[in-house]
PDB file of C-alpha atoms and ligand atoms in Angstrom:
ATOM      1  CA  UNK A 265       4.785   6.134 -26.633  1.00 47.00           C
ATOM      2  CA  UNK A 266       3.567   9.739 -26.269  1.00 47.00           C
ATOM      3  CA  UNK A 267       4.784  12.730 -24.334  1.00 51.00           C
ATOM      4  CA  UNK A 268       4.997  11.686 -20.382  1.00 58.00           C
ATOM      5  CA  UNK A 269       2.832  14.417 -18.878  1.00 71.00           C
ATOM      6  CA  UNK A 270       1.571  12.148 -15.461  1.00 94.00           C
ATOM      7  CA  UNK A 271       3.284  13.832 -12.155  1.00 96.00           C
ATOM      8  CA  UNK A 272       4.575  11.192  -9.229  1.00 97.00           C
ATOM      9  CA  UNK A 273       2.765   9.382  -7.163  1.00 98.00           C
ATOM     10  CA  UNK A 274       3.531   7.553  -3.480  1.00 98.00           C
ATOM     11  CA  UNK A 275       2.493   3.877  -3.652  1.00 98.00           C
ATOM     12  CA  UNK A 276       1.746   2.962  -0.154  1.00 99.00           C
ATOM     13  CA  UNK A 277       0.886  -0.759   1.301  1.00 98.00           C
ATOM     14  CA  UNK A 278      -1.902  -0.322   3.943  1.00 98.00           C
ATOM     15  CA  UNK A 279      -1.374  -3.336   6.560  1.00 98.00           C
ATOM     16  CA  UNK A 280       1.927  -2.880   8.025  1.00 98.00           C
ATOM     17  CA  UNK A 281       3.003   0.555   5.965  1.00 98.00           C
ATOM     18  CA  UNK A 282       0.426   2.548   6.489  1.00 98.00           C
ATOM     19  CA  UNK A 283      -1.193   1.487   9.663  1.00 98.00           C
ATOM     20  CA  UNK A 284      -0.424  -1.208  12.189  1.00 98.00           C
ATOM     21  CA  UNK A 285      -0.345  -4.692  10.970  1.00 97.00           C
ATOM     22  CA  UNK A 286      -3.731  -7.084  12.414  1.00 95.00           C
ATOM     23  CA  UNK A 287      -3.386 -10.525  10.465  1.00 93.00           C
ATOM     24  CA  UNK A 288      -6.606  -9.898   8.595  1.00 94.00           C
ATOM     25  CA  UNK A 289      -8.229  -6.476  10.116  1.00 95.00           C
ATOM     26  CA  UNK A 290     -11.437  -7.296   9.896  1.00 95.00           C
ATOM     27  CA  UNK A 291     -13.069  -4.634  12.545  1.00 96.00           C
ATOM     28  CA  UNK A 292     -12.809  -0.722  12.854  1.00 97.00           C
ATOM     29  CA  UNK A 293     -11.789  -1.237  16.256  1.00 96.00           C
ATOM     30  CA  UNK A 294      -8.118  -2.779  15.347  1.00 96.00           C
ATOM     31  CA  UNK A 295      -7.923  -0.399  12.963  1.00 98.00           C
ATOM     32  CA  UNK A 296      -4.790   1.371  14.595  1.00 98.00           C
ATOM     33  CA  UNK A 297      -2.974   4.016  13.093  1.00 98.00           C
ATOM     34  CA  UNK A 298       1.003   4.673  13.972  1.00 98.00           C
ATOM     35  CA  UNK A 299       2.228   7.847  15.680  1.00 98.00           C
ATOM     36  CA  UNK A 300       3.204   9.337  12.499  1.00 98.00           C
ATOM     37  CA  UNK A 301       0.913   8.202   9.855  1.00 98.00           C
ATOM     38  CA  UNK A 302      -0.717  11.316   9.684  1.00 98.00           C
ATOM     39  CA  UNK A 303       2.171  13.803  10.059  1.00 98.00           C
ATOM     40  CA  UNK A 304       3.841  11.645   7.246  1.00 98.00           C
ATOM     41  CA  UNK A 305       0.928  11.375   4.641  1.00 99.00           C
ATOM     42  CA  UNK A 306       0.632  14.874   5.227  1.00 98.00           C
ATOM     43  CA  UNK A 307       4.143  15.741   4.509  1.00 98.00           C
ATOM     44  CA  UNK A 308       3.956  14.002   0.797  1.00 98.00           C
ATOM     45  CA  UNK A 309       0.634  15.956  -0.001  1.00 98.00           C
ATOM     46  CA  UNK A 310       2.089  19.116   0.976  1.00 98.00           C
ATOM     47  CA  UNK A 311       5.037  18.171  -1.443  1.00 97.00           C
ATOM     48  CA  UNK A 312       2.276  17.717  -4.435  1.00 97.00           C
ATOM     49  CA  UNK A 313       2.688  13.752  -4.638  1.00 98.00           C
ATOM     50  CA  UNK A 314      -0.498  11.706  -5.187  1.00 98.00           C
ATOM     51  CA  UNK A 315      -0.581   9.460  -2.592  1.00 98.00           C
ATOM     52  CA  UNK A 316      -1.910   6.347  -3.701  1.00 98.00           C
ATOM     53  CA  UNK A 317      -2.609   3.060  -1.234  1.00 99.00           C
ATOM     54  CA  UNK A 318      -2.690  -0.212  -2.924  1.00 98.00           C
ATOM     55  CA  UNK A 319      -3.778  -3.066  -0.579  1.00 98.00           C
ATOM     56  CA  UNK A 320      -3.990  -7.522  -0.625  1.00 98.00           C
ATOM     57  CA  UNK A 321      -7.067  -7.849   1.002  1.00 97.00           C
ATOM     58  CA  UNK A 322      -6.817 -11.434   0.506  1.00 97.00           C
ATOM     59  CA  UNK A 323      -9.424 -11.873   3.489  1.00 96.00           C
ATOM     60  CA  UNK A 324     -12.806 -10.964   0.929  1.00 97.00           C
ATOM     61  CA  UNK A 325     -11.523 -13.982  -1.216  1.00 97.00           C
ATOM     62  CA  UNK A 326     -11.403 -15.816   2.051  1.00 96.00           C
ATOM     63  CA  UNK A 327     -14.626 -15.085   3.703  1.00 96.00           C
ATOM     64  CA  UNK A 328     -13.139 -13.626   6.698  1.00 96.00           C
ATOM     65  CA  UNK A 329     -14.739 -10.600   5.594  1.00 96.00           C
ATOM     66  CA  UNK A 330     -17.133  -8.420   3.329  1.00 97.00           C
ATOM     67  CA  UNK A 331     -16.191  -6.688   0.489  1.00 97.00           C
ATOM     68  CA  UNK A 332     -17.786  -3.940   1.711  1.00 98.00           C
ATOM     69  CA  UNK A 333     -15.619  -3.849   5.069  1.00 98.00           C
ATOM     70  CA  UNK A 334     -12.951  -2.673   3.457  1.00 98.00           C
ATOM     71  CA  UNK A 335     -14.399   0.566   2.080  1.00 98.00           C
ATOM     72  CA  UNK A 336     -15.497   1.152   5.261  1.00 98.00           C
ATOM     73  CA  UNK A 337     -12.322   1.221   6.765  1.00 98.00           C
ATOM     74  CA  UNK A 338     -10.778   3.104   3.959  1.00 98.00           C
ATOM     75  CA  UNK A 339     -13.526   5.562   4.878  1.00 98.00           C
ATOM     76  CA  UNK A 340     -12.796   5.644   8.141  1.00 98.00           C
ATOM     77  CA  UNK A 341      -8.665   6.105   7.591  1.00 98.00           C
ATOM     78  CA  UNK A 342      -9.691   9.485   4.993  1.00 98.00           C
ATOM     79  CA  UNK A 343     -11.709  10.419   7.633  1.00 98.00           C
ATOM     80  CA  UNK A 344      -9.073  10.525  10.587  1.00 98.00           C
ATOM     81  CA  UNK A 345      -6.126  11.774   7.955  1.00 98.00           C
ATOM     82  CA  UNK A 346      -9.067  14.663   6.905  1.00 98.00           C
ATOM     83  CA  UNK A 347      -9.012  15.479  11.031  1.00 98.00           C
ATOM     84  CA  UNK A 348      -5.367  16.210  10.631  1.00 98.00           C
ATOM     85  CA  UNK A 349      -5.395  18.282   7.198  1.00 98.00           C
ATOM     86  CA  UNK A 350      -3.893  14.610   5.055  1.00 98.00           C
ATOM     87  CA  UNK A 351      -5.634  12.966   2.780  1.00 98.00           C
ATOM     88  CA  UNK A 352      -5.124   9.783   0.287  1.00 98.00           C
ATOM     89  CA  UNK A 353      -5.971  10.747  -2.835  1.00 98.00           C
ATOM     90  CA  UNK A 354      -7.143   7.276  -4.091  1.00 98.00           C
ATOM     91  CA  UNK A 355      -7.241   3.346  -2.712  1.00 98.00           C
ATOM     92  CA  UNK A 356      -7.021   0.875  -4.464  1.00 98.00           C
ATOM     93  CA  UNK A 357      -7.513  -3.276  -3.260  1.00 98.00           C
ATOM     94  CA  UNK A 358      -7.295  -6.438  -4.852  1.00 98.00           C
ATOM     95  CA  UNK A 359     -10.049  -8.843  -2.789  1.00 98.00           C
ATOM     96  CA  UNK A 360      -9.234 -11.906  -4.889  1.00 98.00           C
ATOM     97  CA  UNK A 361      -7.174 -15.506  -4.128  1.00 96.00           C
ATOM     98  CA  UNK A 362      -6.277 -17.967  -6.666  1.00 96.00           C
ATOM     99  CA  UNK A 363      -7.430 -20.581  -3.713  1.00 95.00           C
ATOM    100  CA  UNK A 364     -10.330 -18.295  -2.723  1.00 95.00           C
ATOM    101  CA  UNK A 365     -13.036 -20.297  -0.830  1.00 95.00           C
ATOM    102  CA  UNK A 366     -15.393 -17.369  -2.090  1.00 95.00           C
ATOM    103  CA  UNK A 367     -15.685 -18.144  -5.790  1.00 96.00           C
ATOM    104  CA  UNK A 368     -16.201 -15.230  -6.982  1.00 96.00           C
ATOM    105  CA  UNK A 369     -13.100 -13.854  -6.191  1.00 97.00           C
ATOM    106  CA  UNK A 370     -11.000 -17.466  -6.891  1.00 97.00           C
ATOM    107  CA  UNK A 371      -9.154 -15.917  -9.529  1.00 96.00           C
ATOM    108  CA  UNK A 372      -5.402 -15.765 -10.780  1.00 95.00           C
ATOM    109  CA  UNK A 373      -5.859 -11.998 -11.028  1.00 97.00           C
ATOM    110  CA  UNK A 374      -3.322  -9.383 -12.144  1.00 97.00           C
ATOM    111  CA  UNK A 375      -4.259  -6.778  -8.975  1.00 98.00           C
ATOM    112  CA  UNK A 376      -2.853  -9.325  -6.422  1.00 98.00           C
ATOM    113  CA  UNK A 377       0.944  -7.693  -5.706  1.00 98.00           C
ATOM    114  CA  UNK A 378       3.400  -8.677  -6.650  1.00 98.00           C
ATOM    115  CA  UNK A 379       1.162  -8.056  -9.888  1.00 98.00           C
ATOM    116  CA  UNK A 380       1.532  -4.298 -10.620  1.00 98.00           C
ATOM    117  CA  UNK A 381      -2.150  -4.003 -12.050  1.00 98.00           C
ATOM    118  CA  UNK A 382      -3.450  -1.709  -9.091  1.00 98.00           C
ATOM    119  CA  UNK A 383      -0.267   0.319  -9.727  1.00 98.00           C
ATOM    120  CA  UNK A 384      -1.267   0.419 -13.689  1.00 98.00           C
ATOM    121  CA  UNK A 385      -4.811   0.884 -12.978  1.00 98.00           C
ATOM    122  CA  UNK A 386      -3.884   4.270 -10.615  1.00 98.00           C
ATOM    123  CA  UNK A 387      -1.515   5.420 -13.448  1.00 98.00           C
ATOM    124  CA  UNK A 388      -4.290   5.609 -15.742  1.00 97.00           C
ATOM    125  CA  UNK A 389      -7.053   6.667 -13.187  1.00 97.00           C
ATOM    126  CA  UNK A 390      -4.871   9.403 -11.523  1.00 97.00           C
ATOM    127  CA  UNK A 391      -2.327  10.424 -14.710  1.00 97.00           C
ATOM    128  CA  UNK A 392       0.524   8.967 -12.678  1.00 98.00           C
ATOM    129  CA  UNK A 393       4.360   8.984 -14.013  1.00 97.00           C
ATOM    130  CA  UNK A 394       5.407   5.373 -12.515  1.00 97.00           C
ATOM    131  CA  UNK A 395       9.323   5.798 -13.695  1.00 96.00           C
ATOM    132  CA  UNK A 396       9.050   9.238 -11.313  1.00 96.00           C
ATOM    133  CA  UNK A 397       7.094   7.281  -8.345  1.00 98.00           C
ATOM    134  CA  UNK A 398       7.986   5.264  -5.599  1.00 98.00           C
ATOM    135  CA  UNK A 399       6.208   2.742  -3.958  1.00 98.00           C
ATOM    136  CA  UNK A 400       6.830   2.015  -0.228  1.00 99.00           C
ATOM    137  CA  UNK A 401       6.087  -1.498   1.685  1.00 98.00           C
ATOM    138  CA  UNK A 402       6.466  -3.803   4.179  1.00 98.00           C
ATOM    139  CA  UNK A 403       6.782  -6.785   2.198  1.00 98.00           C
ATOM    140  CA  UNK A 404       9.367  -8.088  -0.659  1.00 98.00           C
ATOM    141  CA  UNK A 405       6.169  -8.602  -2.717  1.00 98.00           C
ATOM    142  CA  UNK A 406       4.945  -4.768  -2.117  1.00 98.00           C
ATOM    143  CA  UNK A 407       8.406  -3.472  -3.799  1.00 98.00           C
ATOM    144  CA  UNK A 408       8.016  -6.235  -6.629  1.00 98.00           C
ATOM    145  CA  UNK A 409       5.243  -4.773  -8.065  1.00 98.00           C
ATOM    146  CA  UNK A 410       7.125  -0.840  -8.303  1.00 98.00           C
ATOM    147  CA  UNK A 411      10.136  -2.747  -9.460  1.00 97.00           C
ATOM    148  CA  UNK A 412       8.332  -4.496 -12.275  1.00 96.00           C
ATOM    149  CA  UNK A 413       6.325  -0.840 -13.566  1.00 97.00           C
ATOM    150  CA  UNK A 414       9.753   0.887 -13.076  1.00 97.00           C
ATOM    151  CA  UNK A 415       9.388   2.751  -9.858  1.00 98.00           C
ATOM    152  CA  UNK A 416      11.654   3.207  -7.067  1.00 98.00           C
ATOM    153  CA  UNK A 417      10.953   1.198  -4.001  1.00 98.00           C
ATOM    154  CA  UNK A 418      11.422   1.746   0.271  1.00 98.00           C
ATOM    155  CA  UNK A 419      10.880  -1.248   2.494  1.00 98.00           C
ATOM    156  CA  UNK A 420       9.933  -0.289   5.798  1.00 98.00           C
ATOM    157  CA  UNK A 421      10.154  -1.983   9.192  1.00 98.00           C
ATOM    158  CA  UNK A 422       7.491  -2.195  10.661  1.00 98.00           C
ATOM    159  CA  UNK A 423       4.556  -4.851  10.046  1.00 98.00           C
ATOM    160  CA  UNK A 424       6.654  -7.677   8.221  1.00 98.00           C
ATOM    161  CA  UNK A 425       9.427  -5.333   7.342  1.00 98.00           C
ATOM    162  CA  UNK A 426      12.269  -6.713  10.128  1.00 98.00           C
ATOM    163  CA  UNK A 427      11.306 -10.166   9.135  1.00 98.00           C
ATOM    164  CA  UNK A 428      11.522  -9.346   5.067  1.00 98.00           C
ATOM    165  CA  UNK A 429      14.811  -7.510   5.611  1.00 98.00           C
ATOM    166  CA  UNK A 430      16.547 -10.712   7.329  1.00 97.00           C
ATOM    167  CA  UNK A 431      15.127 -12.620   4.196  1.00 97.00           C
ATOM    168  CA  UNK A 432      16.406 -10.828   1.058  1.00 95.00           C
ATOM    169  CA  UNK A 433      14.445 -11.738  -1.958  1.00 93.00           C
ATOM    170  CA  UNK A 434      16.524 -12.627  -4.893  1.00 92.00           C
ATOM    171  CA  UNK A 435      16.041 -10.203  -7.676  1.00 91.00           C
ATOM    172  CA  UNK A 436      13.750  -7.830  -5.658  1.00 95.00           C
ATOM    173  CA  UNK A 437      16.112  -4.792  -4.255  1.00 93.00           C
ATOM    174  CA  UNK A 438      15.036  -2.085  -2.504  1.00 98.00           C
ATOM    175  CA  UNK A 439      16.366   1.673  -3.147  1.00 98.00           C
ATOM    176  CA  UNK A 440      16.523   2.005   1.278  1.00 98.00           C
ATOM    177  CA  UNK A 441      15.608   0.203   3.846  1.00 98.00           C
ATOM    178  CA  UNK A 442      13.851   2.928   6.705  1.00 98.00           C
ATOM    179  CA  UNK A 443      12.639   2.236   9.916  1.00 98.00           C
ATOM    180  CA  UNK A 444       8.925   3.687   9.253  1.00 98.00           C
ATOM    181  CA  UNK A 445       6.533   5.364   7.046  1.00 98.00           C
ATOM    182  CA  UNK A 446       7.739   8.799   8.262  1.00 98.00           C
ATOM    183  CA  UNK A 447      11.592   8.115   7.503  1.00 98.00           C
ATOM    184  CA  UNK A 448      10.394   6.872   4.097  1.00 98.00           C
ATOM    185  CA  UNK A 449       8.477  10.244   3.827  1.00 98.00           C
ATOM    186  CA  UNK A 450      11.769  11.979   4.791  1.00 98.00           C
ATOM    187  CA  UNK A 451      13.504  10.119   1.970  1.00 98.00           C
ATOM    188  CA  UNK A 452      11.084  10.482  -0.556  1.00 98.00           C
ATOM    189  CA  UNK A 453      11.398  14.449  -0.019  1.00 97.00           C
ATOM    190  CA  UNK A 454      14.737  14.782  -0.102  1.00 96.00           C
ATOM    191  CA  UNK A 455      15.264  12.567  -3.251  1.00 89.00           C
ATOM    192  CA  UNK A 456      11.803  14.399  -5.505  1.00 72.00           C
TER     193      UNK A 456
HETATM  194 MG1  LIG B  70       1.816  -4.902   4.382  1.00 83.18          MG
HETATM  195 ZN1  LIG B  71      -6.855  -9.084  -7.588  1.00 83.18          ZN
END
């Protein structure tokens, strides 16, 4: 093991966490961001955290969309955080299903969360710390993957959050429990 030089990064689901939850978005047009998805992204760039989102997209693998729809709403989310002075400094998505009716994406791949490999992959990429990061979702399976690479974890409420805090997941804690993506902002700040 060598000298830890990678700074902290913010791990953030997309469906649910980052903007509103749609069942399988699979248009720009229900593509809806929350009141204070910018103001909160913003918040952890000005603090010098990558922010990182790492996102199932489960529907490439099962034809309920292209590939290349979800770059093109990852595009379109920089482009309205750019409008308000945030940004995302990298996405990252897994498009595969072990019972894919695509093929090419049927695979038991080590991207899907609760797999940490998009979380490994970004540490490389971006020269992330993981033991100094946190990674924020709306899911038990989001917080799985931070748990399992060492990071700190936030479930959030909205999207599936209400429904995954009435169901705790043995073995799977979170650090908090906040309402939103801004409150887990707030925490993140006052803990870095
Ligand atoms: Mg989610
Ligand atoms: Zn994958």
């Amino acid at each position: 093991m060598g000298v830890d030089v990678g700074r902290p990064a913010v791990f953030l689901d997309r469906d649910g966490t980052l903007i509103e939850e749609a069942g399988y978005l699979d248009r720009l047009e229900r593509l809806v961001f929350y009141p204070f998805t910018v103001d909160a992204v913003r918040a952890l760039n000005q603090a010098g955290l990558a922010v990182v989102v790492v996102t199932n997209q489960a529907g490439v693998a099962r034809g309920i969309f292209r590939e290349a729809f979800v770059g093109e709403a990852h595009a379109h989310i920089s482009e309205r955080l750019a409008r308000g002075g945030a940004r995302v400094d990298a996405f990252y998505y897994c498009p595969h299903h072990p019972e894919a009716s695509i093929e090419q994406y049927r695979i038991a791949c080590d991207c899907r969360k609760p797999q940490p490999g998009m979380l490994r992959r970004a540490a490389a990429d971006l020269q992330i710390d993981l033991s100094r990061s946190v990674v924020v979702g709306d899911r038990w399976h989001d917080l799985q993957a931070g748990r399992v690479v060492g990071a700190r974890t936030l479930l959030v409420r909205t999207g599936y959050g209400r429904t995954e805090e009435a169901a705790p997941r043995p073995g799977v804690e979170a650090d908090a429990i906040v309402d939103n993506l801004m409150e887990a902002a707030s925490w993140i700040l006052r803990a870095a």
